[in-house]
Coordinates of C-alpha atoms in Angstrom, one line a residue:
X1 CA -6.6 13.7 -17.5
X2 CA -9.2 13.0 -20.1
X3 CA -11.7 11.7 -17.7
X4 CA -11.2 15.0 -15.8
X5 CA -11.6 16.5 -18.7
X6 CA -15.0 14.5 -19.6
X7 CA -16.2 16.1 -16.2
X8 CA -15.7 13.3 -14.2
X9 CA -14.3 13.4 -10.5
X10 CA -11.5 12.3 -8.4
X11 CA -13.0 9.1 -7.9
X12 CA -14.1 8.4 -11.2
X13 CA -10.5 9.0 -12.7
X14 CA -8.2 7.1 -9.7
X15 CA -10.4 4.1 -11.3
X16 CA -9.0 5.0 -14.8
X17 CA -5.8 5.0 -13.7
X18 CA -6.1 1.8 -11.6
X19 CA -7.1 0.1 -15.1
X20 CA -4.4 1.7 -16.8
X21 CA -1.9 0.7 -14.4
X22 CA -2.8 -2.9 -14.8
X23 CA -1.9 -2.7 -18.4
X24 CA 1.0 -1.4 -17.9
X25 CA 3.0 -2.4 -14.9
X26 CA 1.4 -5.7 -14.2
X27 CA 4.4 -7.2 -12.3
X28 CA 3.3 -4.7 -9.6
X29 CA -0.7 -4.2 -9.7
X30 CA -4.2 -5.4 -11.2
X31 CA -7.4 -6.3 -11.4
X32 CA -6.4 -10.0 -10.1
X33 CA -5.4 -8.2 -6.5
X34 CA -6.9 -5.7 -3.7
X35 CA -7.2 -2.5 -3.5
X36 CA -8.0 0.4 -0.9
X37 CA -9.5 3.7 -1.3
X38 CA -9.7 7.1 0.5
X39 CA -12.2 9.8 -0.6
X40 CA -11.9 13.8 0.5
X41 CA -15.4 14.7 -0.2
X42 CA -15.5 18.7 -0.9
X43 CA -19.0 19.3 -0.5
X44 CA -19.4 17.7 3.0
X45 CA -15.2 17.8 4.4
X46 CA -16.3 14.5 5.2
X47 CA -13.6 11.2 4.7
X48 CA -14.7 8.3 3.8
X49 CA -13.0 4.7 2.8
X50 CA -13.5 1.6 0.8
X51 CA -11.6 -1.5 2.0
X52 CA -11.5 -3.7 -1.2
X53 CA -9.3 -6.6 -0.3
X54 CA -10.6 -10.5 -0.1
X55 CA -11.4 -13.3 2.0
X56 CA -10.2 -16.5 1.9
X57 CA -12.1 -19.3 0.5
X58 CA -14.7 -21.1 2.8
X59 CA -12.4 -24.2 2.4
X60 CA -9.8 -23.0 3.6
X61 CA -8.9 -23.8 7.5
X62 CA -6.2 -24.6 9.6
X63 CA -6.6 -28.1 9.5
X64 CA -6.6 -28.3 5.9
X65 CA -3.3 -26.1 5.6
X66 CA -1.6 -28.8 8.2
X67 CA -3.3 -31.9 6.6
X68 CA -0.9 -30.5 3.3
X69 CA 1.9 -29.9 5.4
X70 CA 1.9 -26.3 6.1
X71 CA 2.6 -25.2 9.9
X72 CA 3.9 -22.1 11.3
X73 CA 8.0 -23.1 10.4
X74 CA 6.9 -24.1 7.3
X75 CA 4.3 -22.1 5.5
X76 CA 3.0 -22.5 2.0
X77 CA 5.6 -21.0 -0.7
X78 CA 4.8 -17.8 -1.7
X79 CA 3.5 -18.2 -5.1
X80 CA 1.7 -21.2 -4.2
X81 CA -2.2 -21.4 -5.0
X82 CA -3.1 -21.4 -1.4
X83 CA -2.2 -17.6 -0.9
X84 CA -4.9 -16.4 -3.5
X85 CA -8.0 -14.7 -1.7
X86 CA -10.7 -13.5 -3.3
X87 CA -9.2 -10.3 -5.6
X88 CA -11.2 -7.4 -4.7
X89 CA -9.9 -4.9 -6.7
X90 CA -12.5 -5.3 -9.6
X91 CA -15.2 -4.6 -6.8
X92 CA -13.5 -1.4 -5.3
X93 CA -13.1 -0.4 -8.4
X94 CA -17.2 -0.5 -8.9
X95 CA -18.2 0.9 -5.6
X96 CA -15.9 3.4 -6.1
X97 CA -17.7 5.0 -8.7
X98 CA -20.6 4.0 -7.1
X99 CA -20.4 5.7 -3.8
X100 CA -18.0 8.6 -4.7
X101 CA -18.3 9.0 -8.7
X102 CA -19.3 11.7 -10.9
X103 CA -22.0 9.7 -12.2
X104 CA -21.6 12.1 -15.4
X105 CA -19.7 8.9 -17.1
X106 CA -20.5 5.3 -17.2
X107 CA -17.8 2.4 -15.7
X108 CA -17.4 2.1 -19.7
X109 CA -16.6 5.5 -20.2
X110 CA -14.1 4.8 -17.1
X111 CA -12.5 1.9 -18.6
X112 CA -11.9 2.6 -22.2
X113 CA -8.4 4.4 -22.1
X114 CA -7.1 1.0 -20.4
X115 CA -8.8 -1.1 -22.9
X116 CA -7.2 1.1 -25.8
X117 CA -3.9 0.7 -23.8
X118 CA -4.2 -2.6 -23.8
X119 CA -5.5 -3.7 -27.3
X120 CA -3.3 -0.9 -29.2
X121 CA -0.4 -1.2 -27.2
X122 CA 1.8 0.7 -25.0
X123 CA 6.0 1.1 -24.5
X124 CA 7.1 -0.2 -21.6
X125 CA 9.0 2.2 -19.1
X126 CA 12.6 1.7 -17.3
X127 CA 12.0 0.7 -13.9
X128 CA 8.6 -1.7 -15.0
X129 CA 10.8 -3.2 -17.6
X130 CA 13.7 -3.9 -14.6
X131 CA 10.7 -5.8 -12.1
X132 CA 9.2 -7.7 -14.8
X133 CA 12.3 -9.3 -16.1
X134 CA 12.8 -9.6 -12.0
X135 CA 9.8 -11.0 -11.1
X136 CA 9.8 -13.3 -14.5
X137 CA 13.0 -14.6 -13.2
X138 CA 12.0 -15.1 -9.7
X139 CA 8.9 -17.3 -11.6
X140 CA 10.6 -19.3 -13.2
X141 CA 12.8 -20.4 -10.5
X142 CA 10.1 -22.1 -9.1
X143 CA 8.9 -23.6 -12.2
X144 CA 6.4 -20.6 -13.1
X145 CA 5.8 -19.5 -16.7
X146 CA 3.9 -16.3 -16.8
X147 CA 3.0 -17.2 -20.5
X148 CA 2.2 -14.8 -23.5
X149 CA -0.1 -12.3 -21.9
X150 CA 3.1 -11.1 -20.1
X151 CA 6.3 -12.6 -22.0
X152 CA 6.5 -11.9 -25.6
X153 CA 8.4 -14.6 -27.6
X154 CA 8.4 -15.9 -24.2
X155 CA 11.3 -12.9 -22.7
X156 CA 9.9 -10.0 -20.3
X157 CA 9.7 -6.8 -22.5
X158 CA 12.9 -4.6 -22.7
X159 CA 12.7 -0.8 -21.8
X160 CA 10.5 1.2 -25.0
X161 CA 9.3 -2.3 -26.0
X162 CA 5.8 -1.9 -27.4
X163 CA 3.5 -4.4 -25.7
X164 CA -0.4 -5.5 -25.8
X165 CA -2.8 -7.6 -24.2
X166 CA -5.9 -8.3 -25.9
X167 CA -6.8 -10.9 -23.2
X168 CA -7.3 -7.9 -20.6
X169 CA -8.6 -5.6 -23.1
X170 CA -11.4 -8.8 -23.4
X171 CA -11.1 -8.9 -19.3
X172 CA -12.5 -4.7 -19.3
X173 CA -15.0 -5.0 -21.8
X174 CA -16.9 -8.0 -20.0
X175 CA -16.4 -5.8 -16.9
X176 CA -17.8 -2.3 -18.7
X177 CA -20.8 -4.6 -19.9
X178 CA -21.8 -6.3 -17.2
X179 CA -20.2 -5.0 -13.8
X180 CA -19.1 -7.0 -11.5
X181 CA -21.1 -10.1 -12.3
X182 CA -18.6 -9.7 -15.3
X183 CA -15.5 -10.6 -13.4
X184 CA -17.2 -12.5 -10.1
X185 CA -19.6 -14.9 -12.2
X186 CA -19.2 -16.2 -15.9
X187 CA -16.3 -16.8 -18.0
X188 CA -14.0 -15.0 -15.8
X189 CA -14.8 -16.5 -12.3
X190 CA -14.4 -19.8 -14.1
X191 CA -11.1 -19.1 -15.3
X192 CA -9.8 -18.4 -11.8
X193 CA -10.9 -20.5 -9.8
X194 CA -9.9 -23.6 -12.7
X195 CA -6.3 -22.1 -12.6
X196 CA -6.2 -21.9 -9.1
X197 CA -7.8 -25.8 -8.4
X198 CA -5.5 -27.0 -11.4
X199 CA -2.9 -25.8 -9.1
X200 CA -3.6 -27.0 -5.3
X201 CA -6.1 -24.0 -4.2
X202 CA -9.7 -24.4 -2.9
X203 CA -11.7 -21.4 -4.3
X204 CA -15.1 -21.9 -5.8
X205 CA -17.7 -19.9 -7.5
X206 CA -19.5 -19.1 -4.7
X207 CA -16.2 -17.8 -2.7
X208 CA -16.4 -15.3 -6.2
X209 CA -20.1 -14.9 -6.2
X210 CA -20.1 -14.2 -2.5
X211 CA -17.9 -11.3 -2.4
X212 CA -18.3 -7.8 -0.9
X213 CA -16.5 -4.3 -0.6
X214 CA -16.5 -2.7 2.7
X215 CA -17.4 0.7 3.0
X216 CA -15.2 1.8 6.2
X217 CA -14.4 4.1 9.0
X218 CA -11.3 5.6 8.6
X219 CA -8.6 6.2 11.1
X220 CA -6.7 9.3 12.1
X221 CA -4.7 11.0 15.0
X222 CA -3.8 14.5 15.4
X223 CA -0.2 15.7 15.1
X224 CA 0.5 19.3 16.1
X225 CA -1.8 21.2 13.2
X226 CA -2.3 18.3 11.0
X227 CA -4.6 15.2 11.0
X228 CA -3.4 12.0 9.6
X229 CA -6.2 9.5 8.0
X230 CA -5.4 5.7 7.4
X231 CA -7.8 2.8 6.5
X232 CA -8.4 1.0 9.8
X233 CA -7.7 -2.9 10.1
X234 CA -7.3 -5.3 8.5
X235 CA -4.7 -2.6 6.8
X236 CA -1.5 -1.3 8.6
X237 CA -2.5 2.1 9.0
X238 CA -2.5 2.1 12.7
X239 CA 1.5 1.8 12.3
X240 CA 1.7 5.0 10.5
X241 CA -0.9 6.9 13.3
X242 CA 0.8 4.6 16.4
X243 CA 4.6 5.9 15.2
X244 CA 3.2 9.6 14.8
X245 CA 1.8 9.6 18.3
X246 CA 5.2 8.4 19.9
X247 CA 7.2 11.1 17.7
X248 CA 5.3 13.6 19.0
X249 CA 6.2 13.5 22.4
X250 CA 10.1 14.6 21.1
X251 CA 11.4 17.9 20.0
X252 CA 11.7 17.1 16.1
X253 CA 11.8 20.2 14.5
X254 CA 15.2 20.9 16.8
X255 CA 17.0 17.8 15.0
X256 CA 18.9 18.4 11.8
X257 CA 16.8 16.2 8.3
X258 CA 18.6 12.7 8.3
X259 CA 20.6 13.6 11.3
X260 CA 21.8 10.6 13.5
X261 CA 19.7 11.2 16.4
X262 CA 16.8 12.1 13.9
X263 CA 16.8 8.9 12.1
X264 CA 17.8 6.8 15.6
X265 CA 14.3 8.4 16.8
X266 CA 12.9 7.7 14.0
X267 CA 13.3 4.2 13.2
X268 CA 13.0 3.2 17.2
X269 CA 9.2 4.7 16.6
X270 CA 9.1 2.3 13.7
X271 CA 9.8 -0.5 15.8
X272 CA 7.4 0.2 18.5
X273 CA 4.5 0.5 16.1
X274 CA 5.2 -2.1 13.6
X275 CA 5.6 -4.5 16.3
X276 CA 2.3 -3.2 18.1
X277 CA 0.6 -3.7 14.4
X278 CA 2.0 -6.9 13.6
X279 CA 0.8 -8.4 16.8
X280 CA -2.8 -7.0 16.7
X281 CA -3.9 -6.0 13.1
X282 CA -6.3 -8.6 11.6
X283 CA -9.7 -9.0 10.6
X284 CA -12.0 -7.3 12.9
X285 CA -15.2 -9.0 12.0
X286 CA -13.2 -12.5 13.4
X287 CA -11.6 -10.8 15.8
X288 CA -11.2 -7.9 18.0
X289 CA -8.8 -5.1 17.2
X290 CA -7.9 -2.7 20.0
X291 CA -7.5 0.2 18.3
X292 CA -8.5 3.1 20.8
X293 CA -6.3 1.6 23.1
X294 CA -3.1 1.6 20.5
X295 CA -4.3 5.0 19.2
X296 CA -4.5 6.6 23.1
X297 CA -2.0 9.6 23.6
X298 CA -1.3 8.1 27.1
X299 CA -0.3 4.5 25.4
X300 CA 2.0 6.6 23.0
X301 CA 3.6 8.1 25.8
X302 CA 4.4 5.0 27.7
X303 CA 5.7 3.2 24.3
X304 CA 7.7 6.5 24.0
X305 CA 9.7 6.3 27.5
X306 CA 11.1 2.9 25.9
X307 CA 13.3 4.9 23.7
X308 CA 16.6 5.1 24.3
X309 CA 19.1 7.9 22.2
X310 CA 22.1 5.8 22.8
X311 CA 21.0 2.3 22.5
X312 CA 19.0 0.2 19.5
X313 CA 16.2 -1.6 20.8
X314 CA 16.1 -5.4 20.2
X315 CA 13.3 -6.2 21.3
X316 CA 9.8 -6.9 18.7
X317 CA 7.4 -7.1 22.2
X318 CA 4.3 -5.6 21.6
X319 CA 2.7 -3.3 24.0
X320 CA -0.6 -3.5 26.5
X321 CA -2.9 -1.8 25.2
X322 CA -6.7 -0.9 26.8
X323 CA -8.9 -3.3 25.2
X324 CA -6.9 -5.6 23.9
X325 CA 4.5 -4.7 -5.2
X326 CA 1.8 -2.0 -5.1
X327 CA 1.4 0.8 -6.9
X328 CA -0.3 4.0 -5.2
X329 CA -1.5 7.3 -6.9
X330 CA -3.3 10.2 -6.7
X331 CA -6.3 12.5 -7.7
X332 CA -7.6 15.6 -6.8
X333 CA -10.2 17.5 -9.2
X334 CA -11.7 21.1 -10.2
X335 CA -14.2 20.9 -7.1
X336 CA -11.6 20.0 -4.5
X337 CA -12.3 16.3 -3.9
X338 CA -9.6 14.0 -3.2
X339 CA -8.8 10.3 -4.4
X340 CA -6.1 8.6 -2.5
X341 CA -5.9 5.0 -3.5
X342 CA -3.8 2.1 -3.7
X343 CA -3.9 -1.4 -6.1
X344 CA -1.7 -4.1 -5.4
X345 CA -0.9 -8.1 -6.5
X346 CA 1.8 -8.1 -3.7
X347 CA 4.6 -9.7 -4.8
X348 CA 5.5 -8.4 -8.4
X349 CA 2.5 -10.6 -10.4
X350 CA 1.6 -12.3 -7.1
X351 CA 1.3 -16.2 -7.7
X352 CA 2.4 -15.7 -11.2
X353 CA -1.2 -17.8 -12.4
X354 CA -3.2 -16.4 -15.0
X355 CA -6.5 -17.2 -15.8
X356 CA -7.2 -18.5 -19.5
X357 CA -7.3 -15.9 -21.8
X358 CA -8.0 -13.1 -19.0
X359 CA -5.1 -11.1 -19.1
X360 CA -4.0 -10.5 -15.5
X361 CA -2.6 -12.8 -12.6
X362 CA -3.7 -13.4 -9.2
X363 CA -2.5 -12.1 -6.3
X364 CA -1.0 -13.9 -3.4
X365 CA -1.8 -11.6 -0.4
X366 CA -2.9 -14.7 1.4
X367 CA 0.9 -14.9 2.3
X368 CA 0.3 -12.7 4.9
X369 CA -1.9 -14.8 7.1
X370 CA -0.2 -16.3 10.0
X371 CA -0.4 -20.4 10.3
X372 CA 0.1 -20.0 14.7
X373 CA -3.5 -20.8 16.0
X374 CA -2.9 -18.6 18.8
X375 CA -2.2 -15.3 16.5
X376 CA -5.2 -13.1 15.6
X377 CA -4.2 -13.3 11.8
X378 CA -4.5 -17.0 11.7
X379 CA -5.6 -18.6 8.5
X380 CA -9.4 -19.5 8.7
X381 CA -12.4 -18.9 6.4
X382 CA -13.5 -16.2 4.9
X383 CA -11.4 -14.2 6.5
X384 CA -9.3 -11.0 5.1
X385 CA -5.5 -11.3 6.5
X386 CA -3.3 -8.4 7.0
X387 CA -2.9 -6.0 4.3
X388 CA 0.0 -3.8 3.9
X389 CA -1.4 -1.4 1.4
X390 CA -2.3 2.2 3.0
X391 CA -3.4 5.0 0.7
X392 CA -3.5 8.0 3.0
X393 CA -5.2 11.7 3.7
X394 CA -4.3 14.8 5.4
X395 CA -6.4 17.5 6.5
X396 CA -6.1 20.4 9.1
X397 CA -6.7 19.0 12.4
X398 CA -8.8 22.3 13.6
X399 CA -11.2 22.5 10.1
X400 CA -10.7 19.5 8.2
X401 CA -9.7 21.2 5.7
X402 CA -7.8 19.2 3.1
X403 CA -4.2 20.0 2.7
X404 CA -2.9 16.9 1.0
X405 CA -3.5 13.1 -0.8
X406 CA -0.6 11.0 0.0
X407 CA 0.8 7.9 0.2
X408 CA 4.3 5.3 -0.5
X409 CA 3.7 2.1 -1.3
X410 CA 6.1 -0.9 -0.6
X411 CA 4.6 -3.4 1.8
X412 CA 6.0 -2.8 5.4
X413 CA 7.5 0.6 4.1
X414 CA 4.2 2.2 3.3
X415 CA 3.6 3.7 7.3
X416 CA 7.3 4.2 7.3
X417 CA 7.1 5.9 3.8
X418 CA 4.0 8.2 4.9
X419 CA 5.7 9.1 7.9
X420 CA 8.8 10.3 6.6
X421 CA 7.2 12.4 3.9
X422 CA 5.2 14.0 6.1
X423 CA 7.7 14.8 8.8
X424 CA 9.8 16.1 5.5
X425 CA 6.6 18.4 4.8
X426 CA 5.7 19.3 8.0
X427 CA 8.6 19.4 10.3
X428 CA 11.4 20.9 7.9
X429 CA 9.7 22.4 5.6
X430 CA 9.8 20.8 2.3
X431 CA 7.6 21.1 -0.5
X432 CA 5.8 17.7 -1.8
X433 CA 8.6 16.9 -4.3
X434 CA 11.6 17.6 -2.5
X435 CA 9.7 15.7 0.0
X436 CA 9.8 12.4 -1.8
X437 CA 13.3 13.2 -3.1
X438 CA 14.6 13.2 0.0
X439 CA 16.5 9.9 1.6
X440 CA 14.8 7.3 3.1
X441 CA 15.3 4.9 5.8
X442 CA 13.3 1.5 6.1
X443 CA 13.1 -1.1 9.2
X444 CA 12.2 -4.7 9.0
X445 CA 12.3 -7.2 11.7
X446 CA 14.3 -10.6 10.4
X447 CA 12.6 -13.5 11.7
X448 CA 15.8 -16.0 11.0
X449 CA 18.2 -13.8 12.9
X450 CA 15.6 -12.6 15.5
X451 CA 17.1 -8.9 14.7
X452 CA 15.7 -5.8 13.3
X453 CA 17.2 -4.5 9.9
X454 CA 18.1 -1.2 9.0
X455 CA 18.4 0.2 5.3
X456 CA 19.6 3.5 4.9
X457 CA 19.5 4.6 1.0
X458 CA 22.2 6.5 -0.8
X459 CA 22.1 10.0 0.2
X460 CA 22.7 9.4 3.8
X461 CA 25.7 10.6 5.2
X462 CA 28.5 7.6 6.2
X463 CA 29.3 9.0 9.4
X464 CA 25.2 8.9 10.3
X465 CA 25.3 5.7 9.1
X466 CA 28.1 4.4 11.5
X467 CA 27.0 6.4 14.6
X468 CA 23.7 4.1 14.1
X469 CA 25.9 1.2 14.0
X470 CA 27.7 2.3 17.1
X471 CA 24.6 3.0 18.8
X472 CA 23.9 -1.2 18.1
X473 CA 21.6 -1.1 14.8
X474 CA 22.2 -3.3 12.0
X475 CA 22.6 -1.3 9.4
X476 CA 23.0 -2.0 5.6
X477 CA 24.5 1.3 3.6
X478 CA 24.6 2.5 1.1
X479 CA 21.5 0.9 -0.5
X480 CA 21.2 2.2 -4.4
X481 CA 20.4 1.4 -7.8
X482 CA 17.0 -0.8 -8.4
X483 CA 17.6 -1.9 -4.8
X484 CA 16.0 1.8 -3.7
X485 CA 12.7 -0.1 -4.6
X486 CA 12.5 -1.1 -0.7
X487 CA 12.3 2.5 0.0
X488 CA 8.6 2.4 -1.8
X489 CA 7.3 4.9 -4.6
X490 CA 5.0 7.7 -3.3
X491 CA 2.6 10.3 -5.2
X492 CA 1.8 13.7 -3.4
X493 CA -0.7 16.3 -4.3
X494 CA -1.2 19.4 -2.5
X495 CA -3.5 22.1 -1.9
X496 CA -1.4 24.9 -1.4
X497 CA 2.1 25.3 0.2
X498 CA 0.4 24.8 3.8
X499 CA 4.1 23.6 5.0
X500 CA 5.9 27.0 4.2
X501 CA 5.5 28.8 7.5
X502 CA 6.1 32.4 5.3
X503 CA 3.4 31.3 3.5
X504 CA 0.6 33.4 3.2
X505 CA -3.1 31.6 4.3
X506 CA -4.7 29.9 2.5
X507 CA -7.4 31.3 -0.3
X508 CA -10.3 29.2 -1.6
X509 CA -10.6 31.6 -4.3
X510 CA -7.2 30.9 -5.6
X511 CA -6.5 27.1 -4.9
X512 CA -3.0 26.2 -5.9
X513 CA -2.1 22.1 -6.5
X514 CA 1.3 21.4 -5.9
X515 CA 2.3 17.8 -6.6
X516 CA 5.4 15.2 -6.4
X517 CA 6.3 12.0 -8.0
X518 CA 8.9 9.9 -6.9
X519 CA 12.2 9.5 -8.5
X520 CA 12.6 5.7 -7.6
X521 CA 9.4 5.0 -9.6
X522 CA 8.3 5.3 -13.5
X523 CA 5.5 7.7 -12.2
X524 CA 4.7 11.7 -13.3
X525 CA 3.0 14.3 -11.7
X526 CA 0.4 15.6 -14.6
X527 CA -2.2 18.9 -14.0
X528 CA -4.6 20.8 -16.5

């Protein structure tokens, strides 16, 4: 709020809160991961994107991950050095002032309330204080100490503990001085890449030096009045647009919220485009993506007619196309532009390896790549692997006319997530908080057991869950508790009640935010 208040923009404050987030819920999000932006720009209509995840180091090829041991049944452990790329985050964060900023404040301006967080402490909330004693725990199974940026008296933090970190306060001021030479060259970009070669990576200084944001394209498809935008590969927003398209071709609105057949529909969609989107989604400058082929109305039709009401589908075949722990948020300011964007180290604090005296760990979204020559998100240099965080946009499909900033993170929930809320919104007629509120469902196909899995969160009724069981899913139900975090945590802001048919139209003159935070999260919906 107060860089809204300084009379900066959408843009300019999503950063602030990016930085602030890092302070305080680092076992989900930070400056040592990626991050993805969305921009509603009101003077134009126009949407724009910012893809600011990382490559892999120029050392780093297939024959080096099999002369260590690592092959398709046996991939590099997930905390392991190997799955670091390049973090991108402190770049997006700089070219997203750059391109879409106020340029009323400076990136110091930006970043002070995180570096005040940070050096004069903050308390730590209920659910963060739940994943770091988690994720701390999951560390040091594997022989991983976090150390004392992260674990005073070496324990995680308890609920309303007051915590600093004068190491990342250090980490922003270097940054607000020198921009991103500050964190890709210098003290910093030593730090990383002598934690990651003490521990069995390959980065350099010139992987660091070397690195770029993308400004992007993004993606959308059209459902009924509304249009959906994504961020095109290498990030899963196809799976959100690819499931929208095959859900439109069935009478939703005539099925009863978290009915049986509803949710059956639903999560057969899910499978369809997650296993389209698994299959193809992968760097496009190594490889080619064919995404107007998987976002064709005619190819969503024929995915469609695979869709049986009485049976599961088994399968994870993808289709034939022509041409063949995150934390999201919010902003929308005074003039009407929008900020969707996401931040993200993957798996709580990623590898768990923090650079001396820098405050933050690295990521390990380099997890994601595949180690099967033959698969389009094979590990190879330079390249950026498949990225599971979506922010999202919605506009009206006839005037581009915003209606909403969106998004869910949670990995392989986040299309699921945007999906669901939307539907909520748009098909029955919920506003953006009862939207989020609502129960949640969330697929995964289970490599081990070759079988998809089906979560159904508390709130579902038992007799929907065992028709879905009848009908040959493998559900687990009633999911609750901290283990709703698979469900994601999503942020909505809209601009006015566009999903109330009695509403009346829209006027410009009288813009009206309404906004939703998600229960399952430590998050707040805050106007002025």
């Amino acid at each position: 709020m107060g860089i809204l208040k300084k009379g900066g923009n959408a843009a300019d404050a999503a950063v602030a809160v990016a930085a602030a987030l890092n302070v305080t819920e680092p076992c989900s999000t930070g400056i040592g991961g990626d991050s993805f932006c969305l921009y509603f720009d009101a003077r134009t209509g126009h949407v724009r994107g910012l893809n600011g995840s990382g490559r892999s180091p120029k050392a780093q090829t297939l024959e080096l991950m099999q002369s260590r041991g690592y092959t398709k049944g046996s991939p590099t452990p997930p905390f392991h050095a190997l799955n670091i790329t390049v973090p991108g985050a402190a770049a997006c964060w700089c070219d997203t002032i750059q391109l879409f900023g106020s340029k009323k404040l400076s990136l110091a301006d930006i970043l002070e309330p995180a570096c005040d967080l940070a050096s004069g402490g903050f308390p730590v909330a209920e659910v963060t204080a739940y994943a770091w004693a988690k994720w701390t725990k999951a560390m040091r199974e594997v022989g991983r100490e976090l150390g004392g940026d992260f674990l005073p008296n070496n324990q995680p933090p308890k609920h309303g503990q007051v915590v600093t970190n004068p190491g990342l306060a250090q980490t922003f001021q270097e940054i607000s001085h020198q921009g991103k030479d500050g964190f890709y060259a210098g003290r910093i970009a030593e730090a990383i890449v002598e934690v990651i070669r003490e521990n069995g990576g390959v980065m350099s200084l010139e992987d660091l030096r070397s690195h770029t944001s993308t400004e992007i394209t993004p993606i959308f498809t059209d459902y009924k009045t509304v249009r959906l935008w994504e961020v095109p590969p290498n990030g899963q927003g196809m799976a959100a647009l690819i499931a929208l398209n095959i859900l439109e071709n069935f009478p939703i609105k005539g099925m009863n919220h978290n009915s049986a057949d509803y949710l059956h529909l639903l999560v057969e969609a899910f499978k369809l485009s997650l296993a389209d989107t698994t299959h193809f989604n992968a760097d496009p400058a190594h490889v080619n993506v064919p995404l107007e082929g998987l976002l064709a109305k005619d190819y969503s039709q024929q995915r469609a007619q695979l869709i049986q009401m009485d049976r599961a589908r088994a399968s994870k075949e993808p289709g034939i196309p022509r041409g063949s722990e995150t934390v999201y948020f919010s902003v929308v300011d005074g003039e009407g532009n929008a900020c969707s964007f996401v931040n993200s180290n993957y798996m709580g604090f990623g590898t768990g390896l923090v650079p001396k005296c820098c405050g933050f760990s690295l990521h390990n979204r380099g997890a994601h790549f595949s180690m099967d020559a033959n698969h389009a998100n094979c590990i190879g240099p330079e390249k950026r692997p498949y990225q599971t965080i979506i922010p999202a946009l919605l506009t009206e499909a006839s005037s581009n006319r915003l209606l909403c900033s969106f998004g869910v993170m949670g990995a392989f929930m986040q299309p699921q997530g945007h999906v669901q809320v939307l539907l909520n919104m748009l098909e029955f007629g919920m506003n953006p908080q009862q939207a989020l509120d609502a129960p949640r469902v969330f697929v995964q196909y289970d490599a081990a057991s070759q079988q998809w899995q089906l979560s159904l969160e508390t709130g579902v009724e038992e007799r929907v869950a065992e028709e879905l069981r009848r009908r040959g899913h493998a559900v687990h139900w009633p999911v609750a508790g901290h283990d709703r975090a698979q469900f994601g945590r999503g942020q909505v802001i809209s601009i006015g009640a566009w999903w109330d048919p009695a509403s009346p139209p829209s006027d410009p003159t009288h813009r009206v935010l309404w906004a939703g935070s998600d229960p399952r999260a430590d998050g707040c919906a805050v106007g002025y």
